Amino acid sequence: MMTDDTASAALGITLTSAGVGHAEVRMTVTETMVNGHGIGHGGYVFLLADTAFACACNSHGPVTVAAGADITFVAAVHLGDVLVARAAERTRYGRNGVYDVTVTRGDQVVAEFRGRSRTVG
């Protein structure tokens, strides 16, 4: 899936580990990701978490998409920060799943994301 994900590739997001029900991705905050307040735009943090979520929920094989997601921003991110998003499956039931993603900068949590998935077809 990641080989065809041009959106994530364009932002420098790389898959660093993956397995059934979990994934880890990494991204460096660049100049184009900084908002008018001089901090990383939350949309990019969400996108990073969403990419980890997508990798984890698609790890079972069938095409799976987001049915919904929310994020809590815990700390601001800054130009040059290296962010890591770790996704973990919490439960799957029928064609649905729930996944938690923690986004960190080093040892500091900067965001918590919960995604709800739906297998299609």
PDB file of N, CA, C and O in Angstrom, residues 2 13-19 22-26 48 51-53 55-56 83-87 102 104:
ATOM      1  N   MET A   2       1.928   1.264   0.811  1.00  0.00           N
ATOM      2  CA  MET A   2       2.775   2.463   0.909  1.00  0.00           C
ATOM      3  C   MET A   2       3.496   2.768  -0.395  1.00  0.00           C
ATOM      4  O   MET A   2       3.773   3.932  -0.675  1.00  0.00           O
ATOM      5  N   ILE A  13       7.162  10.791   4.475  1.00  0.00           N
ATOM      6  CA  ILE A  13       6.766   9.788   5.460  1.00  0.00           C
ATOM      7  C   ILE A  13       7.318   8.433   5.035  1.00  0.00           C
ATOM      8  O   ILE A  13       7.147   8.017   3.892  1.00  0.00           O
ATOM      9  N   THR A  14       7.970   7.763   5.971  1.00  0.00           N
ATOM     10  CA  THR A  14       8.515   6.434   5.695  1.00  0.00           C
ATOM     11  C   THR A  14       7.953   5.431   6.691  1.00  0.00           C
ATOM     12  O   THR A  14       7.736   5.748   7.864  1.00  0.00           O
ATOM     13  N   LEU A  15       7.730   4.229   6.208  1.00  0.00           N
ATOM     14  CA  LEU A  15       7.290   3.116   7.039  1.00  0.00           C
ATOM     15  C   LEU A  15       8.532   2.494   7.658  1.00  0.00           C
ATOM     16  O   LEU A  15       9.427   2.044   6.940  1.00  0.00           O
ATOM     17  N   THR A  16       8.618   2.494   8.986  1.00  0.00           N
ATOM     18  CA  THR A  16       9.809   1.976   9.647  1.00  0.00           C
ATOM     19  C   THR A  16       9.608   0.573  10.211  1.00  0.00           C
ATOM     20  O   THR A  16      10.583  -0.143  10.409  1.00  0.00           O
ATOM     21  N   SER A  17       8.372   0.201  10.485  1.00  0.00           N
ATOM     22  CA  SER A  17       8.087  -1.179  10.883  1.00  0.00           C
ATOM     23  C   SER A  17       6.601  -1.445  10.715  1.00  0.00           C
ATOM     24  O   SER A  17       5.790  -0.523  10.769  1.00  0.00           O
ATOM     25  N   ALA A  18       6.277  -2.714  10.486  1.00  0.00           N
ATOM     26  CA  ALA A  18       4.874  -3.095  10.314  1.00  0.00           C
ATOM     27  C   ALA A  18       4.704  -4.568  10.603  1.00  0.00           C
ATOM     28  O   ALA A  18       5.635  -5.366  10.437  1.00  0.00           O
ATOM     29  N   GLY A  19       3.528  -4.923  11.037  1.00  0.00           N
ATOM     30  CA  GLY A  19       3.160  -6.306  11.282  1.00  0.00           C
ATOM     31  C   GLY A  19       1.654  -6.371  11.343  1.00  0.00           C
ATOM     32  O   GLY A  19       0.965  -5.355  11.169  1.00  0.00           O
ATOM     33  N   HIS A  22      -0.350  -3.667  13.513  1.00  0.00           N
ATOM     34  CA  HIS A  22       0.446  -2.531  14.024  1.00  0.00           C
ATOM     35  C   HIS A  22       1.366  -1.999  12.929  1.00  0.00           C
ATOM     36  O   HIS A  22       1.664  -2.690  11.956  1.00  0.00           O
ATOM     37  N   ALA A  23       1.793  -0.747  13.111  1.00  0.00           N
ATOM     38  CA  ALA A  23       2.712  -0.113  12.157  1.00  0.00           C
ATOM     39  C   ALA A  23       3.363   1.093  12.813  1.00  0.00           C
ATOM     40  O   ALA A  23       2.818   1.674  13.759  1.00  0.00           O
ATOM     41  N   GLU A  24       4.530   1.463  12.273  1.00  0.00           N
ATOM     42  CA  GLU A  24       5.241   2.654  12.725  1.00  0.00           C
ATOM     43  C   GLU A  24       5.714   3.418  11.500  1.00  0.00           C
ATOM     44  O   GLU A  24       6.297   2.838  10.583  1.00  0.00           O
ATOM     45  N   VAL A  25       5.451   4.738  11.492  1.00  0.00           N
ATOM     46  CA  VAL A  25       5.906   5.603  10.409  1.00  0.00           C
ATOM     47  C   VAL A  25       6.622   6.806  11.003  1.00  0.00           C
ATOM     48  O   VAL A  25       6.437   7.151  12.172  1.00  0.00           O
ATOM     49  N   ARG A  26       7.428   7.467  10.165  1.00  0.00           N
ATOM     50  CA  ARG A  26       8.272   8.577  10.619  1.00  0.00           C
ATOM     51  C   ARG A  26       8.203   9.723   9.612  1.00  0.00           C
ATOM     52  O   ARG A  26       8.099   9.496   8.411  1.00  0.00           O
ATOM     53  N   LEU A  48       0.155  12.152   9.421  1.00  0.00           N
ATOM     54  CA  LEU A  48       1.147  11.162   9.827  1.00  0.00           C
ATOM     55  C   LEU A  48       0.482  10.039  10.618  1.00  0.00           C
ATOM     56  O   LEU A  48       0.704   8.853  10.346  1.00  0.00           O
ATOM     57  N   THR A  51      -1.621   7.824   8.408  1.00  0.00           N
ATOM     58  CA  THR A  51      -0.824   6.905   7.596  1.00  0.00           C
ATOM     59  C   THR A  51      -0.464   5.659   8.401  1.00  0.00           C
ATOM     60  O   THR A  51      -0.558   4.531   7.904  1.00  0.00           O
ATOM     61  N   ALA A  52      -0.064   5.841   9.658  1.00  0.00           N
ATOM     62  CA  ALA A  52       0.226   4.684  10.513  1.00  0.00           C
ATOM     63  C   ALA A  52      -1.026   3.837  10.708  1.00  0.00           C
ATOM     64  O   ALA A  52      -0.985   2.600  10.620  1.00  0.00           O
ATOM     65  N   PHE A  53      -2.142   4.487  10.945  1.00  0.00           N
ATOM     66  CA  PHE A  53      -3.442   3.816  11.087  1.00  0.00           C
ATOM     67  C   PHE A  53      -3.763   3.009   9.835  1.00  0.00           C
ATOM     68  O   PHE A  53      -4.133   1.828   9.914  1.00  0.00           O
ATOM     69  N   CYS A  55      -1.739   1.797   7.563  1.00  0.00           N
ATOM     70  CA  CYS A  55      -0.846   0.641   7.445  1.00  0.00           C
ATOM     71  C   CYS A  55      -1.265  -0.474   8.389  1.00  0.00           C
ATOM     72  O   CYS A  55      -1.269  -1.657   8.014  1.00  0.00           O
ATOM     73  N   ALA A  56      -1.635  -0.123   9.609  1.00  0.00           N
ATOM     74  CA  ALA A  56      -2.029  -1.138  10.593  1.00  0.00           C
ATOM     75  C   ALA A  56      -3.348  -1.804  10.211  1.00  0.00           C
ATOM     76  O   ALA A  56      -3.456  -3.032  10.258  1.00  0.00           O
ATOM     77  N   LEU A  83       9.076  13.181  13.900  1.00  0.00           N
ATOM     78  CA  LEU A  83       7.895  12.612  14.544  1.00  0.00           C
ATOM     79  C   LEU A  83       7.763  11.138  14.180  1.00  0.00           C
ATOM     80  O   LEU A  83       8.017  10.748  13.038  1.00  0.00           O
ATOM     81  N   VAL A  84       7.357  10.347  15.150  1.00  0.00           N
ATOM     82  CA  VAL A  84       7.122   8.921  14.946  1.00  0.00           C
ATOM     83  C   VAL A  84       5.686   8.631  15.373  1.00  0.00           C
ATOM     84  O   VAL A  84       5.266   9.043  16.463  1.00  0.00           O
ATOM     85  N   ALA A  85       4.950   7.940  14.505  1.00  0.00           N
ATOM     86  CA  ALA A  85       3.578   7.532  14.821  1.00  0.00           C
ATOM     87  C   ALA A  85       3.532   6.017  14.899  1.00  0.00           C
ATOM     88  O   ALA A  85       3.916   5.330  13.952  1.00  0.00           O
ATOM     89  N   ARG A  86       3.062   5.518  16.035  1.00  0.00           N
ATOM     90  CA  ARG A  86       2.956   4.070  16.265  1.00  0.00           C
ATOM     91  C   ARG A  86       1.486   3.701  16.400  1.00  0.00           C
ATOM     92  O   ARG A  86       0.811   4.170  17.329  1.00  0.00           O
ATOM     93  N   ALA A  87       1.018   2.861  15.494  1.00  0.00           N
ATOM     94  CA  ALA A  87      -0.382   2.434  15.484  1.00  0.00           C
ATOM     95  C   ALA A  87      -0.501   1.029  16.053  1.00  0.00           C
ATOM     96  O   ALA A  87       0.338   0.166  15.768  1.00  0.00           O
ATOM     97  N   THR A 102      -0.156   6.693  18.671  1.00  0.00           N
ATOM     98  CA  THR A 102       0.539   7.685  19.486  1.00  0.00           C
ATOM     99  C   THR A 102       1.624   8.311  18.630  1.00  0.00           C
ATOM    100  O   THR A 102       2.417   7.598  18.006  1.00  0.00           O
ATOM    101  N   THR A 104       4.924  10.704  18.668  1.00  0.00           N
ATOM    102  CA  THR A 104       5.935  11.182  19.604  1.00  0.00           C
ATOM    103  C   THR A 104       7.031  11.975  18.896  1.00  0.00           C
ATOM    104  O   THR A 104       7.248  11.834  17.697  1.00  0.00           O
TER     105      THR A 104
END
